[in-house]
Every structure is written in structure tokens, then in C-alpha cells.
Short mmCIF file of C-alpha atoms and ligand atoms in Angstrom, two decimals:
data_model
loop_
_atom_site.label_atom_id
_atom_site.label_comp_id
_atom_site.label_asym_id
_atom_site.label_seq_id
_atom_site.Cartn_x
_atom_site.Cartn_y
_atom_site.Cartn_z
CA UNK C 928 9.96 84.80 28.54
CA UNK C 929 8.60 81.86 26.64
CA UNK C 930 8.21 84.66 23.95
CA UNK C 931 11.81 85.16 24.04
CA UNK C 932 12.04 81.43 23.64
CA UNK C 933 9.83 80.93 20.78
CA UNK C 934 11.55 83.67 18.72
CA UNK C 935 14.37 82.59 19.20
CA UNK C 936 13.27 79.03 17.80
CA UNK C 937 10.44 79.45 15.74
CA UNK C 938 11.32 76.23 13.33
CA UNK C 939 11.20 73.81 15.82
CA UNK C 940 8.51 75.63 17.76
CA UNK C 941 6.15 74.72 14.14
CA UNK C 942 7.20 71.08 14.63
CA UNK C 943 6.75 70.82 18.30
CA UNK C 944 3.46 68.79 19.13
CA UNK C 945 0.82 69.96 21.35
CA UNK C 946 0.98 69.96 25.10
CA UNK C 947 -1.82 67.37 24.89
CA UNK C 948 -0.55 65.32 22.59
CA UNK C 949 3.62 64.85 24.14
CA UNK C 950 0.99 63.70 27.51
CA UNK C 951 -0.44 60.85 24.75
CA UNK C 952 2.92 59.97 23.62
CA UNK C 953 4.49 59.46 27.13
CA UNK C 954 1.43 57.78 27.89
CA UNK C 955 0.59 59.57 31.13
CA UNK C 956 -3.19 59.77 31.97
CA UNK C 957 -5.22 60.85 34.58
CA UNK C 958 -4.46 58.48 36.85
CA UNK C 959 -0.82 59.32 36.75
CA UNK C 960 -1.11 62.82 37.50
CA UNK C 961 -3.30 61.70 40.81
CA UNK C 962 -0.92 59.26 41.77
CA UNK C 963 2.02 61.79 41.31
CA UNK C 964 -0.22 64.05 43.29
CA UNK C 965 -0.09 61.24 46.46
CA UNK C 966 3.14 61.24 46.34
CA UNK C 967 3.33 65.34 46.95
CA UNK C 968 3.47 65.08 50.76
CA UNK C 969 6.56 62.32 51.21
CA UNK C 970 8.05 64.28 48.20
CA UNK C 971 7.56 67.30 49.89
CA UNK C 972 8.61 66.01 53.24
CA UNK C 973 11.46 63.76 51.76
CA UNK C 974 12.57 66.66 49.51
CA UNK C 975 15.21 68.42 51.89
CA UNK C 976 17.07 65.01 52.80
CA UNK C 977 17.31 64.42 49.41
CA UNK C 978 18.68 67.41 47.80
CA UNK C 979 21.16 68.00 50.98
CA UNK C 980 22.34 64.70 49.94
CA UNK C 981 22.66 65.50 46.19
CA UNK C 982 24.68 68.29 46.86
CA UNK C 983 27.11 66.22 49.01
CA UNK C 984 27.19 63.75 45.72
CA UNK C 985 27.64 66.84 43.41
CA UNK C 986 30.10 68.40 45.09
CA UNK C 987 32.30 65.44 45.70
CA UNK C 988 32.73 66.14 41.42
CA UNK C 989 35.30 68.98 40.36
CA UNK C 990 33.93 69.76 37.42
CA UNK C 991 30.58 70.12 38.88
CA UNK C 992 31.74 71.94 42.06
CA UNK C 993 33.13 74.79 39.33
CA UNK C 994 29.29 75.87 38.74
CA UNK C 995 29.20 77.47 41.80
CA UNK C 996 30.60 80.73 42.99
CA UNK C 997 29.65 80.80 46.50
CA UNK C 998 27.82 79.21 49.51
CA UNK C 999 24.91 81.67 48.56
CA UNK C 1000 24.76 80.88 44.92
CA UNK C 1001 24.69 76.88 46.11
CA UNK C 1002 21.67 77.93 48.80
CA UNK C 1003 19.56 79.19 45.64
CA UNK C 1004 20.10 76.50 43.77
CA UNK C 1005 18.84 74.55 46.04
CA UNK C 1006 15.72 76.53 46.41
CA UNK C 1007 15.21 76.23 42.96
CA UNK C 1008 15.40 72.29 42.90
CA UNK C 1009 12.92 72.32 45.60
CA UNK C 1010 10.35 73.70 44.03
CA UNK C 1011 11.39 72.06 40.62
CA UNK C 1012 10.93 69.00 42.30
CA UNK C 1013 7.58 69.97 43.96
CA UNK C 1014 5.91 71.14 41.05
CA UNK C 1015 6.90 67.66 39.22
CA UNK C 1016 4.42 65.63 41.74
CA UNK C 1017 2.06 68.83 42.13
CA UNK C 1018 1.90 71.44 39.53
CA UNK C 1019 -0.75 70.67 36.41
CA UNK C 1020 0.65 69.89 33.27
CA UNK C 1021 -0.18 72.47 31.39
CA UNK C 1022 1.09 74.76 28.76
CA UNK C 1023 2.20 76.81 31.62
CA UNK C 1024 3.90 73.81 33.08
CA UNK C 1025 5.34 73.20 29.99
CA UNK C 1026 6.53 76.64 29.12
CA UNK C 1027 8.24 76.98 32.50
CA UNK C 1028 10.27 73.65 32.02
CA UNK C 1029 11.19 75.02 28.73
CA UNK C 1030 12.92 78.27 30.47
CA UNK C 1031 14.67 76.49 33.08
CA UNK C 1032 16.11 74.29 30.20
CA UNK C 1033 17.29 77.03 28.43
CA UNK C 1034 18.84 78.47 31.97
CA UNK C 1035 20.60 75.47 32.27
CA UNK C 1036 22.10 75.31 28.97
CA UNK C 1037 23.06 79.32 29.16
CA UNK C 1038 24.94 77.91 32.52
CA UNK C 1039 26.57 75.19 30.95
CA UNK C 1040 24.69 72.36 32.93
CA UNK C 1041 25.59 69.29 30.59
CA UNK C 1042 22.73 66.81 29.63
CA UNK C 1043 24.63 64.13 31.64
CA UNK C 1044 24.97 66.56 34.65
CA UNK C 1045 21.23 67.30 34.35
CA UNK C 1046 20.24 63.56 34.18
CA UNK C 1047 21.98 62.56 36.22
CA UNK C 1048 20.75 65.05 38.72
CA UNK C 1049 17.30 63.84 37.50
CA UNK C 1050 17.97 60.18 38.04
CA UNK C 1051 19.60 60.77 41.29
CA UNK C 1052 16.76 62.61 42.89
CA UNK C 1053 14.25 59.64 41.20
CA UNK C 1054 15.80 56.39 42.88
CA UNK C 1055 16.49 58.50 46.13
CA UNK C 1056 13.03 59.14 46.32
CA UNK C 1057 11.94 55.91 45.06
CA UNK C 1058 13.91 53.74 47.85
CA UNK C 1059 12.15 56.06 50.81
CA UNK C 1060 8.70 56.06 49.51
CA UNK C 1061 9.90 51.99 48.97
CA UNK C 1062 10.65 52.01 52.44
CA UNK C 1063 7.85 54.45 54.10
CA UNK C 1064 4.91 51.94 52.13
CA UNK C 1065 6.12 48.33 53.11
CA UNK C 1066 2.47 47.25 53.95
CA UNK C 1067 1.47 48.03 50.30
CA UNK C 1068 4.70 47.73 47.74
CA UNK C 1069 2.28 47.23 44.98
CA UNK C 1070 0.84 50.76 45.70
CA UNK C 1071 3.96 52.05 46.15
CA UNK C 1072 5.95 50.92 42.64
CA UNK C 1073 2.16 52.11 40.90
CA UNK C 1074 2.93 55.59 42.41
CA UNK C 1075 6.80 55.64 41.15
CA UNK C 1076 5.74 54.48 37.87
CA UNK C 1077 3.44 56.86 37.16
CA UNK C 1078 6.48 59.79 39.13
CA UNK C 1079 8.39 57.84 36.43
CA UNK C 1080 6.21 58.98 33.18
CA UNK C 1081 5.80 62.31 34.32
CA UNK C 1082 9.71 62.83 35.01
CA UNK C 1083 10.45 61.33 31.56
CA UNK C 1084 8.17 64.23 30.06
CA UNK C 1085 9.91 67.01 32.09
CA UNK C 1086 13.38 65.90 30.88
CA UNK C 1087 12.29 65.26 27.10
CA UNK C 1088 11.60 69.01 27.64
CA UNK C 1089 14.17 70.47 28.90
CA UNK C 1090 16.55 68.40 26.48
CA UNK C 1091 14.21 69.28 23.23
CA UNK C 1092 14.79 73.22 24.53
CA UNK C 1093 19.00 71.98 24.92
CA UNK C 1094 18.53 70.85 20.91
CA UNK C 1095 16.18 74.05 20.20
CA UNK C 1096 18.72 76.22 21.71
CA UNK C 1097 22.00 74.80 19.84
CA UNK C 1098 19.74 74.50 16.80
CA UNK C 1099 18.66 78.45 16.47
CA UNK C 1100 22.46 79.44 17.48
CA UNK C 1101 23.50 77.38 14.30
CA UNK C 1102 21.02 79.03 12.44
CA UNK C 1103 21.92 82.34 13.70
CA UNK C 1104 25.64 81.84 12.83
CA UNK C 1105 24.75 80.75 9.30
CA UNK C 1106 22.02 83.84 8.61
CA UNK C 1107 25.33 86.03 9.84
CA UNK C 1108 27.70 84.04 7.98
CA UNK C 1109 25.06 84.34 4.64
CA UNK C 1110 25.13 88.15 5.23
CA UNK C 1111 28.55 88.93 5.61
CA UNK C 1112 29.69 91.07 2.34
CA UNK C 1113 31.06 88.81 -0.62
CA UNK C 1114 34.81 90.36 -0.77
CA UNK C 1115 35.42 91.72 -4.44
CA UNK C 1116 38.84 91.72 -5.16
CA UNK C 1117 40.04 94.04 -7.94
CA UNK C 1118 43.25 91.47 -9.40
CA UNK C 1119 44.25 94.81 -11.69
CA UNK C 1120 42.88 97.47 -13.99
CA UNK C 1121 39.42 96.21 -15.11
CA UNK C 1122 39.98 92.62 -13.66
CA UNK C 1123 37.44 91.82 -10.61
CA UNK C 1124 37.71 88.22 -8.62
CA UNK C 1125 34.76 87.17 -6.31
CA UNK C 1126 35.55 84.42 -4.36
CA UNK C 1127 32.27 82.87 -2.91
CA UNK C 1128 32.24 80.78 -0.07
CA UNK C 1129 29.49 78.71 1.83
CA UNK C 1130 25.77 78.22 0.34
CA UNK C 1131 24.31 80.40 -1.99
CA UNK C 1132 20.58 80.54 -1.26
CA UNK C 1133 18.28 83.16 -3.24
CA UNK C 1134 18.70 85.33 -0.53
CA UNK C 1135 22.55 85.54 -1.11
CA UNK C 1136 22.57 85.42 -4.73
CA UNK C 1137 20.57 88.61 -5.01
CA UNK C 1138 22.82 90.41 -2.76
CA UNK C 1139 26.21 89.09 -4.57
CA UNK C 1140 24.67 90.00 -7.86
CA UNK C 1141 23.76 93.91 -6.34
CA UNK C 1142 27.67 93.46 -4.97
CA UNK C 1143 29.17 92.43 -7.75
CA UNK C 1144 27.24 94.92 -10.20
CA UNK C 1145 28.29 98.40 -7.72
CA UNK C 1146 31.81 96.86 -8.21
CA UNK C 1147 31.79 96.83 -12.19
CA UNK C 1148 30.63 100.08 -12.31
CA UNK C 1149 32.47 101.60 -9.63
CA UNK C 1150 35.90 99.93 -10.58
CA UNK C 1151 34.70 100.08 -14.35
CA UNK C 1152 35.64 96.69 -14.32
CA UNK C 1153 35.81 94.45 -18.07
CA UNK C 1154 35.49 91.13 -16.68
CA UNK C 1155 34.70 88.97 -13.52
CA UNK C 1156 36.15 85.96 -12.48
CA UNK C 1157 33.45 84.43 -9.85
CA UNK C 1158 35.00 81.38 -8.01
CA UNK C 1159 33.08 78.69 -6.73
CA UNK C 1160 35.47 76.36 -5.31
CA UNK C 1161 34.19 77.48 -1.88
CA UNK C 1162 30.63 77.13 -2.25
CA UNK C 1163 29.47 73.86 -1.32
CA UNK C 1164 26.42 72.03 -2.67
CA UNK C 1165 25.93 73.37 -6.19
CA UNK C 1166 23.01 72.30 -8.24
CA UNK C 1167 20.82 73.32 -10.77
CA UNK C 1168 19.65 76.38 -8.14
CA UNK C 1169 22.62 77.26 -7.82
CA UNK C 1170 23.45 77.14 -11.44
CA UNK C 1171 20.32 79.29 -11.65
CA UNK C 1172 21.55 81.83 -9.44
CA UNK C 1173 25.29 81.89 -10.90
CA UNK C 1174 24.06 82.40 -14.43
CA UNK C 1175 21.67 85.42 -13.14
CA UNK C 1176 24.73 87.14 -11.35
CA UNK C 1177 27.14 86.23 -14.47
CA UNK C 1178 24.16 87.55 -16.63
CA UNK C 1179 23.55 90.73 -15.05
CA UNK C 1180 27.46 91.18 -15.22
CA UNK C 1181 27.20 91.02 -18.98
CA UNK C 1182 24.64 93.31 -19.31
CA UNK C 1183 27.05 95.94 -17.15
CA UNK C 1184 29.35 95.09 -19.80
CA UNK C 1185 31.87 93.19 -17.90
CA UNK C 1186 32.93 89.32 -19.26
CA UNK C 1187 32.10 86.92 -16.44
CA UNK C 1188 34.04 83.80 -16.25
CA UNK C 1189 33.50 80.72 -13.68
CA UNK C 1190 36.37 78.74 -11.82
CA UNK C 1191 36.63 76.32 -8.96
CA UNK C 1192 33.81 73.66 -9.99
CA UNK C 1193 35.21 69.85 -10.06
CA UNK C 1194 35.05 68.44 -13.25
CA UNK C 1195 32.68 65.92 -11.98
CA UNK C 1196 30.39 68.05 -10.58
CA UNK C 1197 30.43 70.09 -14.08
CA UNK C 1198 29.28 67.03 -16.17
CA UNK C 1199 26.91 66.08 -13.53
CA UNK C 1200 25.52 69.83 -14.10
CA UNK C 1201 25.31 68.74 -17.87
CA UNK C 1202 23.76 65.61 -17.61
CA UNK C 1203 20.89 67.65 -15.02
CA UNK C 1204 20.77 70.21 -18.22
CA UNK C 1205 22.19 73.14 -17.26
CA UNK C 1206 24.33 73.87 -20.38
CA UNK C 1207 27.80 74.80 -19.92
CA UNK C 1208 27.76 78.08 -22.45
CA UNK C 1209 25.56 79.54 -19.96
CA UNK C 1210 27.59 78.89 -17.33
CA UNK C 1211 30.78 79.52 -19.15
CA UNK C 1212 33.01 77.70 -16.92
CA UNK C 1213 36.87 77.93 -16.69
CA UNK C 1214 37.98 75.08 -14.44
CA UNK C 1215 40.53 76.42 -11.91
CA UNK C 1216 41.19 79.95 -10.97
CA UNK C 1217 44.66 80.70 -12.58
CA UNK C 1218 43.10 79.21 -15.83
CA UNK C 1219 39.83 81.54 -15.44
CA UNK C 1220 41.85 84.56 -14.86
CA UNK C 1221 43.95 83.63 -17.68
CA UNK C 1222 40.73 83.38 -19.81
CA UNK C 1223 39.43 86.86 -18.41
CA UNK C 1224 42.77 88.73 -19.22
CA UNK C 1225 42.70 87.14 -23.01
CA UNK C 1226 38.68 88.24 -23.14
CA UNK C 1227 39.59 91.57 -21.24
CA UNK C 1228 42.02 92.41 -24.63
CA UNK C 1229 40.27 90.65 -27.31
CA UNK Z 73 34.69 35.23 -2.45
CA UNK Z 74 33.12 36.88 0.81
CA UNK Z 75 30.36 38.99 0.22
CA UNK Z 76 30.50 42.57 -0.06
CA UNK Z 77 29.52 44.53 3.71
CA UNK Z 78 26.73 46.76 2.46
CA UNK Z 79 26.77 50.45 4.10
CA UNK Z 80 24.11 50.71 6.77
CA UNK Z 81 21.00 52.68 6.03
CA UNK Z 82 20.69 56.53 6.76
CA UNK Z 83 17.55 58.72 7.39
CA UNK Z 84 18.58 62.13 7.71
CA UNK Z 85 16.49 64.75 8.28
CA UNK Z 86 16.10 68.14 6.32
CA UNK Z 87 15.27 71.58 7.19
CA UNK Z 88 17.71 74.30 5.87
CA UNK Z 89 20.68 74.25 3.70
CA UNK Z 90 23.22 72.91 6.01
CA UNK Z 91 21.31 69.54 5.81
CA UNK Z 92 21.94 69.71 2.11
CA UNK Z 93 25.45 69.79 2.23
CA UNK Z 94 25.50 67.32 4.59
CA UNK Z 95 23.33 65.01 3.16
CA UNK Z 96 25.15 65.23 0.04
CA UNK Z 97 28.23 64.04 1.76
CA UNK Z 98 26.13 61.01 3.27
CA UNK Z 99 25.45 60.00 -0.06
CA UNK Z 100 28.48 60.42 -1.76
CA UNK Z 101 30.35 58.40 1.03
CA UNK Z 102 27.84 55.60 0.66
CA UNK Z 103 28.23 55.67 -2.82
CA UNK Z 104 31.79 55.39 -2.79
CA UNK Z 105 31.52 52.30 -0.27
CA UNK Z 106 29.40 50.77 -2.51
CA UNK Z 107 31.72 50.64 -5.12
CA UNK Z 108 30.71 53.49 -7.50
CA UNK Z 109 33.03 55.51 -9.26
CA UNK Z 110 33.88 59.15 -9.05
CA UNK Z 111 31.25 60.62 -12.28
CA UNK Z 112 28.80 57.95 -10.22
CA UNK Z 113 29.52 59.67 -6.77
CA UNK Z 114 28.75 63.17 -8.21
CA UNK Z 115 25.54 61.91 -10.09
CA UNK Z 116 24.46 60.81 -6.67
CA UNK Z 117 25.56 63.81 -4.50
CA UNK Z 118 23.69 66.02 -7.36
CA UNK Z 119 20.13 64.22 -7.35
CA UNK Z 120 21.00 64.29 -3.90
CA UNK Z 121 21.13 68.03 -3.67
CA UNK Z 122 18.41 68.48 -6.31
CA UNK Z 123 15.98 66.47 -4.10
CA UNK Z 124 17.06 68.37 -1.34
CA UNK Z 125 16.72 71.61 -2.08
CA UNK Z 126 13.27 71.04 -3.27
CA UNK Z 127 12.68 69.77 0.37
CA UNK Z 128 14.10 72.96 1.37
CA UNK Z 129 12.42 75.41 -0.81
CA UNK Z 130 9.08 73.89 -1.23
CA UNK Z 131 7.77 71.70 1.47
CA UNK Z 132 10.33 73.57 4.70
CA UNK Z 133 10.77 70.24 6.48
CA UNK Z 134 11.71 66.27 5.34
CA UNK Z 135 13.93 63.06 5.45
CA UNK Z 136 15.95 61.84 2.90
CA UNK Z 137 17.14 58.12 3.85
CA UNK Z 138 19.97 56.45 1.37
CA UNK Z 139 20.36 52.41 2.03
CA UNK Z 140 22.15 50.15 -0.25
CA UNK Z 141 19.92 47.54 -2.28
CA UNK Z 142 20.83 44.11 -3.95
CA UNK Z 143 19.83 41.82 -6.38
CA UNK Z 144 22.08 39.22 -7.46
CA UNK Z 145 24.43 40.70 -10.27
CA UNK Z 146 24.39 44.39 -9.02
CA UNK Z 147 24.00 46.39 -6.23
CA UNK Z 148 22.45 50.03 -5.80
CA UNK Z 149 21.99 52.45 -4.14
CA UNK Z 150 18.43 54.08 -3.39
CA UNK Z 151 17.39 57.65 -2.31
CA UNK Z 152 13.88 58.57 -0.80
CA UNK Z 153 13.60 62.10 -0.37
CA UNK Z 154 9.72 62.67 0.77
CA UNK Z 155 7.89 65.56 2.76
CA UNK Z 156 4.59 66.68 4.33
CA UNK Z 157 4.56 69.83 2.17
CA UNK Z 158 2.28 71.22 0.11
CA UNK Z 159 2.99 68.60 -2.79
CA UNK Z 160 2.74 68.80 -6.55
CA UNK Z 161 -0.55 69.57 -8.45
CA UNK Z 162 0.64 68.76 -11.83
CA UNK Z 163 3.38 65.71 -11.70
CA UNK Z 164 3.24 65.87 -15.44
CA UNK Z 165 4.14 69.54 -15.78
CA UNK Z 166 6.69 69.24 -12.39
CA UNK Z 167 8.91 67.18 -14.72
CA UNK Z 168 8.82 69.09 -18.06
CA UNK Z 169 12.44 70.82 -18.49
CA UNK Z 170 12.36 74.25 -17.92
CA UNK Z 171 9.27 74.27 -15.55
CA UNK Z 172 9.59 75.72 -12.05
CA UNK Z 173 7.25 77.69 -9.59
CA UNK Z 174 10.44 79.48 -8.05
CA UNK Z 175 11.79 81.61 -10.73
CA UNK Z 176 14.28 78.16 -11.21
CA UNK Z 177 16.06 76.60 -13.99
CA UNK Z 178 13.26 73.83 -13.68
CA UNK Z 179 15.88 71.15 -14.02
CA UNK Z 180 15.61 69.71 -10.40
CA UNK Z 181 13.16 66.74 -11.45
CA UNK Z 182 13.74 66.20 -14.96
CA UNK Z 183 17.75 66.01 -14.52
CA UNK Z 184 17.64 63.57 -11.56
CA UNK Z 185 15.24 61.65 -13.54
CA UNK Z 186 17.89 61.35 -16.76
CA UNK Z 187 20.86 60.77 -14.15
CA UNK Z 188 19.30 58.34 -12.01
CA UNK Z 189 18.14 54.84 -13.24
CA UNK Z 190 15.01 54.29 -11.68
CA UNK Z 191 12.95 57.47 -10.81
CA UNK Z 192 9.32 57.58 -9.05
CA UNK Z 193 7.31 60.24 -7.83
CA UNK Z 194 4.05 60.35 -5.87
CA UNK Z 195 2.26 63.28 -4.92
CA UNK Z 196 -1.09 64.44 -4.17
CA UNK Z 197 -2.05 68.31 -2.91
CA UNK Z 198 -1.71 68.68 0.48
CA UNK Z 199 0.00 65.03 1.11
CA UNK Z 200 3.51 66.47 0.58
CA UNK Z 201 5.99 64.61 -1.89
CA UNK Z 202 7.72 61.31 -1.83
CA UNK Z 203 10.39 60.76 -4.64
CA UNK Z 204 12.31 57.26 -4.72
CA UNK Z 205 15.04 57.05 -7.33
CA UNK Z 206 17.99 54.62 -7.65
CA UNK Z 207 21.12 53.88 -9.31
CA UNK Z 208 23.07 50.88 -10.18
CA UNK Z 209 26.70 50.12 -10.28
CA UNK Z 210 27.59 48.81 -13.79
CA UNK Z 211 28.46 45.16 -12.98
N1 LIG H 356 9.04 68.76 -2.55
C1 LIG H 356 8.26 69.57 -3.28
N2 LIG H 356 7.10 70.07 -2.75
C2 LIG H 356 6.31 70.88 -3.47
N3 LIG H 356 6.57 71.24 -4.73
C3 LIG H 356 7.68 70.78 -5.33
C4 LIG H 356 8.59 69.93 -4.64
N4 LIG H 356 9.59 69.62 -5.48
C5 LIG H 356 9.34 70.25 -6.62
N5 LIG H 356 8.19 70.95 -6.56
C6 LIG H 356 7.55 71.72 -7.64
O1 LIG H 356 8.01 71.20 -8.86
C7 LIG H 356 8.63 72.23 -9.64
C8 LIG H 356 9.77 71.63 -10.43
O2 LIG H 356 10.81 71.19 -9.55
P1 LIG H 356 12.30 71.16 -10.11
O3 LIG H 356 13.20 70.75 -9.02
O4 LIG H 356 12.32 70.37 -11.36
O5 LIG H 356 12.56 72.68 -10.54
P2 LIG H 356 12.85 73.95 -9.60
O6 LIG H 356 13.13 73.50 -8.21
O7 LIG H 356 11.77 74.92 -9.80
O8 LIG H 356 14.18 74.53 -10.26
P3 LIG H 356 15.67 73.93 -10.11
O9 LIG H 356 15.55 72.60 -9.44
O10 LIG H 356 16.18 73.82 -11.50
O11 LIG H 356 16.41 74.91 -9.29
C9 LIG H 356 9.06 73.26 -8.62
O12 LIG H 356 9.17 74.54 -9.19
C10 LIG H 356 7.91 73.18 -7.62
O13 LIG H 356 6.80 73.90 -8.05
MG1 LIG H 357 14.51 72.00 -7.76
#
């Protein structure tokens, strides 16, 4: 499972620190982990109480209530939290601690549990907890706020996780819709006899740019196309890369034989290509499409 | 006459080429709030995007902040772009025209450098790349 996980993120998974080091930057020591680990029997003992209680508070909340099919469903939930919340004062923090987190973060965002709901649920279980074990050590208070501080750190740790696997999980879905969106076919439009438009839309990374080109040289010699109008007014960053890439596709289209024209870049963004040094014969732009088509029909007959 | 509110800083961070786009738009809005005009915006958004994309393609993972910068008779506007790549061996030959490790136009450094008005680059092997450039409105 937590191979599922890192495949499906492996960019942040490179960035991700060691299990070692998140303990350094949430500052939680030795001493932390032992005092979490006195609290294990009133957590375990107080654990019931609590979570009955929670679900009284969560269920009072519509939207909340809507997570839940059934009595049954509610019962496992339950079971789950108890043992969530008994590994948080108990279980060693680990990779294996920190890999399991991870999963039930990403089955909580798969179920639609909102960061607020899951806080919330968090901070609700915390101060319940805190005011008994308040209560149960009144002879020794300063013992007793040492104990939830250090319940404090470690909590603080487990949600960082599960909300860095929240952002991991949007973060390789947007990825995933762009590498779709990247390989979707570039449509070639054949205007009339001879007379091919491409409009291209989005980014144009290498990885694009060599399959347009293959696209848009099957097309020419397919359609026996003369010339190609390639419109750019979709494409969204371009720079001298993606000047690169333009005047390799509009290239290889000359060598096919085929005149390849350029519409849909601002003016501005056209001088700014200039001033960078790309020269404009090499891109051979035509400002706006009906103009570039017009161009392409006079080239197409001359 | 009350003085100009300057644009609050941005740090954005870049991995892929949606952060590109985006923080070409950044730019170009804080450009335009500073008072530059159109030509100026696109300069920007393009050393922007050149920066970027060199981010993107060489070093996988950086920041790019943009913050606003006075003196008293013009105002600018300043770009950081810096990684923890691989960084440059040969600054000198990084900024010829026409030189480029990634079958490029090797325009990237050398055009920002003739768009932008103040252009510095530091780099060692191994201690990724940290580019600082700047422009000024003409007042
Ligand atoms: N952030 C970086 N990290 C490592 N190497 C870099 C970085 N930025 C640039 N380089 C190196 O400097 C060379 C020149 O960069 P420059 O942006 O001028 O050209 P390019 O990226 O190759 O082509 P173009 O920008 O025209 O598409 C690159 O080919 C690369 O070897
Ligand atoms: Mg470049």
C-alpha cells in the first residue's frame, strides 16, 4: 500500500524529509514519546467516553452525518479511531508509523473527509482528553500539562502527515490530468485542399512537441497538404523553448514540403521573443489566424 | 502626493510547467501594479518564463520570489529565480547565445540578460543556481 502511495506521488515523495528528521523539526524527543507512552492507559481507558461523545458532536452536523451509510458503517469507524488514537500515545514512530498515517490520509481524502472535518476531529479528541487527564492528575498539574505537551507534539506530527498526503494526493491528480491533457492528439484540421490548421492548446513541453511534429508531418503527407497554419493563441507560456520547439515542427514541415505559417502570438510577446533573440524569419509569424490563413492561401498559389 | 502602495512580495514555488504559467501571471500582474507598461509586462513575464523553465528542465525543483524595490526616482521590480540543482559549470559559456545542454535555442540566459536591466548569476556545481535580475520603470 505505501507502494501504491509512493507511485502515485513520486515528486513529492523526493522532497519529503526523513522520518528522523520531521521528529527534529517538530521537536519531539525521547522524552516525549515516554511521556505519550504514560498517558497510554487513561487514553486507553478514557478512549471510549471520548469518541462516544465525538460522535454525538459529529452527528449533531448534516453535512458530516452524510458520511455515513449505516449504524454499522458508524460502529467501524469508530473502531478505527480507537486504535488511531491508541497508536498516537503507543505505537513507535517509525517509518511504519509513518507510512500507516500516510494511508489513512489518503483514505480520508478518497472519502471526502475535509481538512477542517479531520482537525477538527483531531482537536476535539485532544482537549477532551486533555481536561480528564487535567482532572484525573490534580495532585501533580505540572506533570500532567508536561504529558499533554509532549501528546501535543506528537499529534501535530500525525496531522502534518496526513495533510502533506491530502496535498500529495491533489498534487499527483493535477499532474495526472495534465500528463493526459499533454497526450491527448493535437486535432489537425484540413481548412481545404492542401490547407492544414493545428490549433495548439496548453504547454508545449519537449515531450509534446515531438509528438505534434510526428502529427503534423503524417498529416502533410497523408492529406498532401502545401502549407500549415500552426496557431498558438492557446498555448500559454511561450519562450525561447518553445520557440525552439515551434521552429523544429515548422522546420520539419518545410522539409515535407508544406509552407508553415504561425498565428495567435500577442504582439508583445513577439517583440519580447526578439529582444530574447529568437529571430522572427525563423519563426515566420502571421499575427492572427484569418491573417495567417490568408498568408498560407497566397504562399499555397505563389 | 501619497506614495505609491508597493505590491507585496511573492515566493512561489516551481516544479512542473503549470508553475510556469502561473508564475508568469504573478509577475506580469505585479508588473502592471507597479506601473509598467504593456512591452514592460511581457519583458517581465518572458525572463519570467525563461528563468523558469530552466528551473524546470535543469534543476526539477525551485522558488522564484518577485517583490517590488525602490530607490528614490524609480521603482523596480526584482526576480530571484534560484534552485538546489545541479548548477552551472561554465557561467561564461551558460550565457554565450546559442549555447544550451538541452538541444535549446540557448537564448534563455543571454536574452533575459539583454531584456532585463540588472542581471546576476551565481553558481557553483552541485550548489544549484541563483539568478537575480531586475527592471526599472522609466521615470
Ligand atoms: N537552473 C539551471 N540549472 C542547471 N543548469 C542550467 C540552469 N539554467 C541553465 N542551465 C544551463 O545553462 C544552459 C543555457 O541556459 P539557457 O536558458 O540560456 O539555454 P537553454 O535553456 O539551453 O535554451 P533555451 O532557454 O533557449 O530554451 C542550459 O542549456 C543549461 O545547461
Ligand atoms: Mg533556458
Amino acid at each position: 500500500m505505501s507502494d501504491i502511495i509512493a507511485s502515485s506521488a513520486p515528486r513529492a515523495d523526493r522532497l519529503r524529509p526523513a522520518t528522523d528528521e520531521q521528529l527534529r523539526w517538530f521537536d519531539i524527543t525521547e522524552t516525549d514519546r515516554s511521556r505519550a507512552e504514560a498517558l497510554a492507559a487513561t487514553a486507553d481507558e478514557l478512549a471510549e467516553p471520548i469518541i462516544e461523545d465525538f460522535y454525538r458532536h459529529l452527528l449533531s452536523f448534516e453535512g458530516a452525518r452524510r458520511h455515513f451509510r449505516d449504524d454499522d458503517q458508524i460502529a467501524r469507524v469508530k473502531q478505527g479511531q480507537l486504535r488511531y488514537f491508541r497508536e498516537l500515545v503507543a505505537a513507535a514512530l517509525d517509518d511504519e508509523y509513518v507510512a500507516n498515517r500516510r494511508r489513512i490520509g489518503l483514505i480520508h481524502e478518497r472519502a471526502g473527509v475535509t481538512p477542517t472535518l479531520y482537525v477538527g476531529a483531531y482537536a476535539y479528541y485532544l482537549h477532551s482528553l486533555g481536561h480528564m487527564v487535567m482532572d484525573r492528575m490534580q495532585d501533580d498539574p505540572a506533570r500532567a500539562v508536561s504529558l499533554l505537551l509532549s501528546l501535543n507534539k506528537i499529534a501535530h506530527f500525525d496531522m502534518a502527515l496526513a495533510l502533506e498526503t491530502y496535498v500529495d494526493t491533489r498534487e499527483a491528480a493535477i499532474e495526472q490530468r495534465e500528463r493526459e491533457m499533454s497526450e491527448l492528439p493535437t486535432p489537425v484540421l484540413q481548412l481545404r485542399d492542401g490547407l492544414l490548421l493545428i490549433p495548439v492548446v496548453g504547454t508545449l513541453d519537449s515531450f509534446r512537441a515531438r509528438n505534434l511534429t510526428v502529427r503534423v508531418l503524417e498529416r502533410i503527407r497523408d492529406l498532401r497538404a502545401r502549407a500549415v497554419v500552426l496557431d498558438i493563441t492557446g498555448v500559454a507560456a511561450v519562450d525561447s523553448a518553445v520557440a525552439s520547439h515551434l521552429i523544429q515542427t515548422m522546420t520539419a514541415a518545410r522539409l515535407m514540403g508544406a509552407t508553415a505559417v504561425l498565428t495567435g502570438l500577442s504582439a508583445e510577446v513577439a517583440q519580447a521573443l526578439v529582444k530574447i533573440g529568437v529571430t522572427s524569419e525563423a519563426l515566420h509569424t502571421a499575427g492572427d489566424l484569418q491573417h495567417g490563413i490568408e498568408i498560407a492561401e497566397r504562399l499555397m498559389e505563389g | 502626493m501619497s506614495p505609491p502602495v508597493l505590491p507585496a512580495e511573492q515566493v512561489l514555488r516551481i516544479a512542473r510547467d503549470g508553475d510556469i504559467v502561473a508564475a508568469r501571471q504573478a509577475g506580469r500582474l505585479m508588473a502592471s501594479e507597479i506601473g509598467f507598461s504593456r512591452p514592460e509586462q511581457a519583458l517581465i513575464a518572458t525572463a519570467i518564463s525563461e528563468l523558469t523553465r530552466n528551473i524546470v528542465s535543469y534543476a526539477g525543483t525551485g522558488r522564484l520570489s518577485c517583490r517590488a524595490v525602490q530607490q528614490p526616482r524609480r521603482i523596480g521590480l526584482r526576480i530571484i529565480a534560484e534552485d538546489q540543482g545541479p548548477g552551472i559549470p561554465d557561467l561564461e559559456a551558460a550565457l554565450r547565445d546559442g549555447y544550451s545542454t538541452g538541444n535549446s535555442l540557448g537564448l534563455g540566459l543571454p536574452g533575459t540578460r539583454r531584456i532585463m536591466d540588472d542581471f546576476d548569476i551565481r553558481s557553483a556545481p552541485g550548489q544549484g543556481v541563483t539568478v537575480t535580475v531586475t527592471k526599472w520603470t522609466s521615470c
